[in-house]
XYZ file of C-alpha atoms in Angstrom:
396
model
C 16.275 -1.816 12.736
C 14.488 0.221 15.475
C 12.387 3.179 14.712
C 8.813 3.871 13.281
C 7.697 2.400 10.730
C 4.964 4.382 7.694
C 3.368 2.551 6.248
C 1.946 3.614 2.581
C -0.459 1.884 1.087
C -1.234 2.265 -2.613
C -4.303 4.091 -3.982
C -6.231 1.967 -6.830
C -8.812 4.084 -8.551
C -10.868 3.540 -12.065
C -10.800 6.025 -14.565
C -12.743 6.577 -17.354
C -15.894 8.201 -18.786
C -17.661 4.657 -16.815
C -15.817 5.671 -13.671
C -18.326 5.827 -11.787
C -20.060 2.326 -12.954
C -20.704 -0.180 -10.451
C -18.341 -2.749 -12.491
C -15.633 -0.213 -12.484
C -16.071 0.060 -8.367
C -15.711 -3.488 -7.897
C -12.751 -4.094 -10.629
C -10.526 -1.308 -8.830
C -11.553 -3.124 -5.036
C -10.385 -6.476 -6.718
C -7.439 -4.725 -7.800
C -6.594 -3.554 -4.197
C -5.790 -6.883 -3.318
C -2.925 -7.320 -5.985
C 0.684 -7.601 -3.994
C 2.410 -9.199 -7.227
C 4.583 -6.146 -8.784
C 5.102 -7.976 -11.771
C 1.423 -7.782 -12.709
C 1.264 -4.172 -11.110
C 3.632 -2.380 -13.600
C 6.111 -2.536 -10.284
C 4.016 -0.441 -7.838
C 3.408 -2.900 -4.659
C 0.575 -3.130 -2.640
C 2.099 -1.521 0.383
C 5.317 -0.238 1.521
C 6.754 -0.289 4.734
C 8.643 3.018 4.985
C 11.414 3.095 7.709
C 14.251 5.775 7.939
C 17.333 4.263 7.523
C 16.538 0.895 5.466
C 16.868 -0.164 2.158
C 14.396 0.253 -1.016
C 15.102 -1.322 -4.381
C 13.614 0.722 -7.574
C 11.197 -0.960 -9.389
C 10.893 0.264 -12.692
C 13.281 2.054 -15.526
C 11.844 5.404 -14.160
C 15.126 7.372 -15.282
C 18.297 5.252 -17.393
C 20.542 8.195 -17.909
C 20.241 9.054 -14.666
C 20.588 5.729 -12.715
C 17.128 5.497 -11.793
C 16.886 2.055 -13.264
C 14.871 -1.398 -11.742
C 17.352 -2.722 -9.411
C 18.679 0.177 -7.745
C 18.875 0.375 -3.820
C 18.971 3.137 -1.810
C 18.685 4.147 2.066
C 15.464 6.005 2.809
C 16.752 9.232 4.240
C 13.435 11.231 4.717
C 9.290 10.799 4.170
C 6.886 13.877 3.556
C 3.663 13.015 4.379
C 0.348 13.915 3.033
C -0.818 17.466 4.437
C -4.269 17.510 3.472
C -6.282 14.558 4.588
C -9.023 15.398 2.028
C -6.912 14.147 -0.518
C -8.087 10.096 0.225
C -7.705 9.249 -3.514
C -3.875 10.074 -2.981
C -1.183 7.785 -0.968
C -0.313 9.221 2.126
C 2.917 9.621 1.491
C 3.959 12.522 -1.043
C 7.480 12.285 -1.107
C 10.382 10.331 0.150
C 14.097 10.766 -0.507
C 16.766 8.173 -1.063
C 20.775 8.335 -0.866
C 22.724 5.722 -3.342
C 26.309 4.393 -2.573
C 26.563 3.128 -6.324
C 28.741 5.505 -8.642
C 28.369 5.950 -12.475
C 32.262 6.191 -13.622
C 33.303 6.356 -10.406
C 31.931 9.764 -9.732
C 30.519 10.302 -5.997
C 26.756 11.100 -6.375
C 26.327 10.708 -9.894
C 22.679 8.451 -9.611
C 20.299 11.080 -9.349
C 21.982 14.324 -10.128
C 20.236 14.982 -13.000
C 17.037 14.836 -11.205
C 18.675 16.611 -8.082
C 19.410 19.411 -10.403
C 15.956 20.009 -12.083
C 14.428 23.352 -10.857
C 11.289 21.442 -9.244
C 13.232 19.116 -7.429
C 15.502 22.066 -5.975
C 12.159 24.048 -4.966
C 11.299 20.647 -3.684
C 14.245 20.360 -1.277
C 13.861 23.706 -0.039
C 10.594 23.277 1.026
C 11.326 19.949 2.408
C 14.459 21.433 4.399
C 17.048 19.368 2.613
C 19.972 21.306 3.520
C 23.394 20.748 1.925
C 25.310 18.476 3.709
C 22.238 16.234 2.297
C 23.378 16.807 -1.194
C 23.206 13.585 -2.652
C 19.239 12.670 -1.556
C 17.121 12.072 -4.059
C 13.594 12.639 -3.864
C 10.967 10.588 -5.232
C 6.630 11.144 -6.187
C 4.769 8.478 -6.408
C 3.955 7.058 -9.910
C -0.065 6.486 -11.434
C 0.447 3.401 -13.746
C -2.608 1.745 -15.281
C -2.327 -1.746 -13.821
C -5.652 -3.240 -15.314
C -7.412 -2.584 -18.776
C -11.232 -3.650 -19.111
C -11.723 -4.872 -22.384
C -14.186 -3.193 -24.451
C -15.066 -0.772 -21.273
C -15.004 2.915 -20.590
C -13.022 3.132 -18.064
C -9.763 1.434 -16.434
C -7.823 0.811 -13.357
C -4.529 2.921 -12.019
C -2.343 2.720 -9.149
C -0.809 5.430 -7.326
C 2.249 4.273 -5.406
C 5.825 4.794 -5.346
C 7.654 2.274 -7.690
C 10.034 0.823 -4.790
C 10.014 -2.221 -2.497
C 11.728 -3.237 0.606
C 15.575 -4.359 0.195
C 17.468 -5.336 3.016
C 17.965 -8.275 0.857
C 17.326 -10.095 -2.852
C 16.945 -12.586 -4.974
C 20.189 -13.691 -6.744
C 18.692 -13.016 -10.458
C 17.689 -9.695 -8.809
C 21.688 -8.673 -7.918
C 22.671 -9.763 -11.729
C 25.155 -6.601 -12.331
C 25.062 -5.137 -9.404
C 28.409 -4.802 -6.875
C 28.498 -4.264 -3.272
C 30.848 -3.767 -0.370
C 29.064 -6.615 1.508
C 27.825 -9.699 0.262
C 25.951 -12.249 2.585
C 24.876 -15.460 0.498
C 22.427 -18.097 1.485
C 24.811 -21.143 0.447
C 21.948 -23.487 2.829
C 19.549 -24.743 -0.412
C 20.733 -26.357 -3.530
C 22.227 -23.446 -6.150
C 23.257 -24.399 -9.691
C 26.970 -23.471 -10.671
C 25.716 -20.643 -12.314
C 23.397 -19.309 -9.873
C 26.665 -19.252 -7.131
C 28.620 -17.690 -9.442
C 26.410 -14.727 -10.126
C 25.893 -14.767 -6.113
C 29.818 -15.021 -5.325
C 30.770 -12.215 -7.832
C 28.669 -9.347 -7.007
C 31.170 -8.727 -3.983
C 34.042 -6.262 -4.667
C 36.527 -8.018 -2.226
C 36.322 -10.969 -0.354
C 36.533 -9.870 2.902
C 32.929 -8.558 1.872
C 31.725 -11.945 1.253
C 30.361 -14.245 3.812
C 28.214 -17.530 3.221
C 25.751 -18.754 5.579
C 23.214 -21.505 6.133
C 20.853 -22.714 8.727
C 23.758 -23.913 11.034
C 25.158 -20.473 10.879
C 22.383 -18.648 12.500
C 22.118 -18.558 16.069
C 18.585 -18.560 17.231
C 17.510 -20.959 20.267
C 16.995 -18.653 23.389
C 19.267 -16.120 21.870
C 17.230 -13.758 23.839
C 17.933 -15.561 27.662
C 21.896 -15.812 26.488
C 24.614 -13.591 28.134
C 27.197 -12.148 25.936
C 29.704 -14.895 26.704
C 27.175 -17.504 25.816
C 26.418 -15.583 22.925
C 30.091 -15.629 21.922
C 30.231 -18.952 23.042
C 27.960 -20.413 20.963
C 29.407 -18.420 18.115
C 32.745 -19.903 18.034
C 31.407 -23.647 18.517
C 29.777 -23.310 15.760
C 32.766 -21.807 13.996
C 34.692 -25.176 14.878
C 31.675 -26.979 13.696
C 30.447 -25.737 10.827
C 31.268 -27.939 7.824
C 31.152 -24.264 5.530
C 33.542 -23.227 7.588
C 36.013 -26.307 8.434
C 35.852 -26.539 4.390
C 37.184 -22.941 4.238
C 39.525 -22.996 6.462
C 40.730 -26.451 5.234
C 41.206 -24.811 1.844
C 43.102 -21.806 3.116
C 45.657 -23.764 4.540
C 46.252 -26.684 2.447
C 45.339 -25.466 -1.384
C 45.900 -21.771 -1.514
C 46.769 -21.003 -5.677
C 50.254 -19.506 -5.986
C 50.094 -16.653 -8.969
C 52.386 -16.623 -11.578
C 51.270 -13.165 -12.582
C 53.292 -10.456 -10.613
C 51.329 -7.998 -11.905
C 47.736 -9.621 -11.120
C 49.402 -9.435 -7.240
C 46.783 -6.957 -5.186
C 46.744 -4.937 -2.101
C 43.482 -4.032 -0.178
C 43.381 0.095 0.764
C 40.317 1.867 1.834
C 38.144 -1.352 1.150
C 39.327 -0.901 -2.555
C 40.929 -3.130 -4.767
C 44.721 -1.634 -5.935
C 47.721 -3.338 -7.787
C 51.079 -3.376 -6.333
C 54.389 -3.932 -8.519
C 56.838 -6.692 -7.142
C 59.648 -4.866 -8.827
C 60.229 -1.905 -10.960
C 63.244 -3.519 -12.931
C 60.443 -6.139 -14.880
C 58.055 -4.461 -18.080
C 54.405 -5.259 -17.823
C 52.933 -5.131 -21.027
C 48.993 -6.576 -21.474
C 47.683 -7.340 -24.944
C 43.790 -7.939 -25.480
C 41.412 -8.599 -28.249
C 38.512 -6.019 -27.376
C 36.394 -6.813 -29.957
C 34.765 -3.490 -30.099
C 36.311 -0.914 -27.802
C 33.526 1.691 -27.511
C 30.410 -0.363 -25.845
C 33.041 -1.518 -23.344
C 35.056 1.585 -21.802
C 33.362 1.253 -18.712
C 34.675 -2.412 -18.837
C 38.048 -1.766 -19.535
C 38.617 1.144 -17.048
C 37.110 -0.626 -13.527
C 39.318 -3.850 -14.083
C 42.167 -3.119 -11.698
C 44.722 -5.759 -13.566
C 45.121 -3.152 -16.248
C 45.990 -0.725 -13.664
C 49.080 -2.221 -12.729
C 50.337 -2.374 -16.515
C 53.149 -0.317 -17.930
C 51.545 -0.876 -21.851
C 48.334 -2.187 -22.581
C 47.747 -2.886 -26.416
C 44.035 -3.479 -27.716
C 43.176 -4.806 -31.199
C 39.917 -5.102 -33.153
C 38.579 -1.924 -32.057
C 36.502 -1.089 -34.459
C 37.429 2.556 -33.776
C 35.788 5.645 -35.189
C 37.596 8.609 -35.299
C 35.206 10.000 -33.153
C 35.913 7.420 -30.360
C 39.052 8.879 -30.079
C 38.193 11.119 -27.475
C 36.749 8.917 -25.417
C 40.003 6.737 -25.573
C 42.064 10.040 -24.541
C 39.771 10.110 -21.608
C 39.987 6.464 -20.599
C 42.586 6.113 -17.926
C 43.814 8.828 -15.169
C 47.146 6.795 -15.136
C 47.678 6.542 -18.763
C 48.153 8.523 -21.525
C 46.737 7.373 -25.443
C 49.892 6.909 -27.596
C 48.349 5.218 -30.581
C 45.166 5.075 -32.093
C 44.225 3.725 -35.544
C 40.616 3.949 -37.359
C 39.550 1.653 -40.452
C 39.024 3.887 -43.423
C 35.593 1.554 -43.958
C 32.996 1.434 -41.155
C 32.688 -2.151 -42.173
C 35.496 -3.713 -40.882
C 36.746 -4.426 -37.083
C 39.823 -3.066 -37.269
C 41.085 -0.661 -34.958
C 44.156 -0.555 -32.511
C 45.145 1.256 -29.464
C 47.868 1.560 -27.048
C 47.932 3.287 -23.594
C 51.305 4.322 -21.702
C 51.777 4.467 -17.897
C 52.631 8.314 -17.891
C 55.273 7.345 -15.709
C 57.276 5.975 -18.883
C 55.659 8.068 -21.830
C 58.567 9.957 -22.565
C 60.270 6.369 -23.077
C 57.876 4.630 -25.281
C 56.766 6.171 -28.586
C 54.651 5.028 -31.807
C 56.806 4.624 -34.225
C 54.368 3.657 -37.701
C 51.318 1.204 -38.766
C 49.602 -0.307 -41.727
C 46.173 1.192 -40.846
C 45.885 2.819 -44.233
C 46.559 -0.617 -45.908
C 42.909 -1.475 -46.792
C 42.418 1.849 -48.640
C 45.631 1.135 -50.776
C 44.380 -2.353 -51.522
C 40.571 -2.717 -51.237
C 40.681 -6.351 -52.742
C 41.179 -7.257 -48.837
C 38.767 -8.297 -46.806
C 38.783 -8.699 -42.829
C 40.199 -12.216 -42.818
C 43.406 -11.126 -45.506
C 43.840 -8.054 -43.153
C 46.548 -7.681 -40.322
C 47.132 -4.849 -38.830
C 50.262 -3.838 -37.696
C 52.310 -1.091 -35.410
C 55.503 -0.406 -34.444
C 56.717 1.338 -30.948
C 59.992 2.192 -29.727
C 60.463 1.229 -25.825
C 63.975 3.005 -24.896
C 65.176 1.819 -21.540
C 65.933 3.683 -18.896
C 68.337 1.706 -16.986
C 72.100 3.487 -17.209
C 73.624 0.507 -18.827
C-alpha cells in the first residue's frame, strides 16, 4: 500500500530505586533487542505505522468494550510526539483505529465505551476528529514491565502500543473471528482441523479464495503488459490443479438440499433465508443445553431466521433470563417460556413465533410446575411438556 510509513519504536527503560545501576543500564539495552511479543507482555519491538493498513490488538486491554487480543483495525490517524525532549517516550502519542466487527450486530459498538469517556472526547477535539469520524478509536501507548531482576531494585518496562501489523495471520490467530474476505494459504500441509478453522472464518463463500505457490504470479510481473498479465492469469486458471478440482466439483457433485428452509439468498454481501413456499410450516426444535451463555449463538445463525416456530428445551432458564429471551429475535415474538422452580435442574423451555403468524399460534399449558408437586423426581424421571394451538389460516 503506498504512502509513508512511521515508524515507532518502543522505549525500554529500568525502574527502580537501582535505576540508575550499571546492571540495570545494560539489562534494559538487552531488553531492546526483544521482538518476541509473547515474552514482551504483547508490546513489539517496533511498529510500522501506515495510514490505511491493518493492526491486530495485542492484549485484553478492554473485554467489555471489544478491545480484546485479536482485534484488527485500519489505522485511520497518528499523533506524533510534540516535544522532542521527551526521548524516554515513543514517538508516537496516539493513533486511532476504525473496526468493521460489530458486537450484536450494532454498527460501531467496539470502542464506544472508550469513544465516550470524557478524556477520549477532549482527546478527539484536540486531535481534530470531526464527526463523520465517529467510530475511530484512539489508542496511548501501554508501560508493561517486560523483565523482573530477581532479588534487584529495580526492573525493566516497555512503553509501546500493544498492536502489531495485520494485513494477514496465523490460522490459530483467526480462531473466532469472521470476515468478509478470506484468502487461505492451502500451498503447505494443514491438518483437517487446522482447514476447517481456516475455511470457516469466512461469512460467504464468495469471500473465500484458496491459493498456493502456483497461484501467484510473480516472474517479470513488472516487464508484463496488461494482456500478458491477464494472460498469464487465466492459464493458470486452466492449470491450476486447486482450481480444475473446484471446478470439477461444481459441476459434477454439487449436494442437492433437502431442507427448503436451509435454501439461502446472498443480499448486500449478507447471508438471508428465502421460503420456497408459503403453503409448507417450518417448525425447528433444538436441545440448547443452556440458553443464556448462548444468545449470541442462537440469534446470528440465519437457518433459524427462516423458521415459522422454533422450540428450545433444556434451558436452564431463570426467570430473570426472560428478558433477554423477549429481546432475542427482531422477527419473532417469545410465546412461551418456562423456569425450573430449583436452580438445580436443566429444565427450561421456550418457543419463539414468526410475528407474521402470532395471532395464529398460542401456548396453550405445560408441566413446568411438575417438580415442585413431586420433588421425589430427579432430572432423568423429568419430562417436560407444552402444549400450543397452531390454527390455520388457509380458508378451507
Amino acid at each position: 500500500m503506498p504512502g509513508e510509513v512511521c515508524e515507532c519504536k518502543s522505549i525500554n527503560v529500568a525502574v527502580g530505586s537501582a535505576k540508575d545501576s550499571n546492571a540495570a543500564i545494560n539489562l534494559a539495552a538487552n531488553c531492546s533487542k526483544h521482538s518476541d511479543v509473547n515474552k514482551t507482555m504483547g508490546l513489539p519491538l517496533t511498529i510500522q505505522f501506515k495510514l490505511g493498513c491493518k493492526y491486530m490488538i495485542t492484549n485484553n486491554l478492554r473485554t467489555e468494550d471489544g478491545h480484546v487480543n485479536g482485534a484488527v483495525g485500519f489505522l485511520k490517524k497518528i499523533i506524533l510526539e510534540s516535544d522532542d525532549r521527551l526521548r524516554e517516550r515513543p514517538k508516537v502519542k496516539r493513533v486511532y483505529l476504525e473496526f468493521d466487527e460489530k458486537v450484536n450486530d450494532i454498527e460501531g459498538s467496539i470502542g464506544r465505551l472508550t469513544r465516550e469517556e470524557d478524556s477520549s472526547v477532549k482527546y478527539r477535539r484536540k486531535d481534530q476528529i470531526d464527526k463523520d469520524n465517529q467510530h475511530w478509536t484512539m489508542f496511548k501507548w501501554e508501560q508493561q514491565t517486560i523483565e523482573h531482576a530477581k532479588g534487584k531494585q529495580y526492573h525493566i518496562d516497555r512503553l509501546q502500543f500493544p498492536m502489531v501489523e495485520c494485513e494477514s495471520m496465523t490460522i490459530h490467530k483467526s480462531q473466532g473471528q469472521t470476515y468478509l474476505s478470506v484468502c487461505v494459504n492451502i500451498g503447505g500441509s494443514l491438518k483437517r482441523s487446522l482447514l476447517y478453522v481456516a475455511l470457516s472464518r469466512a461469512t460467504n463463500l464468495n469471500g473465500l479464495f484458496l491459493f498456493g505457490a502456483k497461484s501467484i504470479v510473480s516472474d517479470n510481473i513488472r516487464k508484463m503488459t496488461q494482456k500478458q498479465k491477464q494472460d498469464e492469469i487465466e492459464k493458470r486458471e486452466r492449470t491450476d490443479d486447486v482450481r480444475k478440482e473446484m471446478k470439477r466439483l461444481r459441476e459434477e457433485s454439487v449436494l442437492k438440499n433437502s431442507y427448503e428452509s436451509l435454501d439461502l439468498i446472498e443480499t448486500n454481501r449478507i447471508h438471508k433465508p428465502t421460503r420456497q413456499s408459503d403453503d409448507k410450516f417450518f417448525c425447528l426444535f433444538q436441545n440448547i443445553q443452556h440458553f443464556n451463555p448462548k444468545r449470541d449463538i442462537l440469534r446470528k445463525d440465519f437457518s433459524h431466521l427462516s423458521m415459522d416456530v422454533i422450540l428450545l428445551a433444556e434451558g436452564h432458564n431463570m426467570i430473570q433470563y426472560k428478558y433477554q429471551a423477549e429481546h432475542l429475535f427482531d422477527q419473532f415474538e417469545l410465546v412461551h417460556f418456562s423456569s425450573p422452580i430449583s436452580r438445580q435442574t436443566s429444565t427450561g423451555q421456550l418457543c419463539f413465533v414468526n410475528k407474521r403468524l402470532k395471532d395464529n399460534f398460542k401456548f396453550v399449558a405445560d408441566n413446568c410446575d411438575m417438580q415442585a408437586n413431586h420433588t421425589y423426581l430427579d432430572d432423568k424421571e423429568l419430562v417436560e411438556l407444552s402444549l400450543f394451538q397452531l390454527k390455520s389460516s388457509s380458508p378451507t
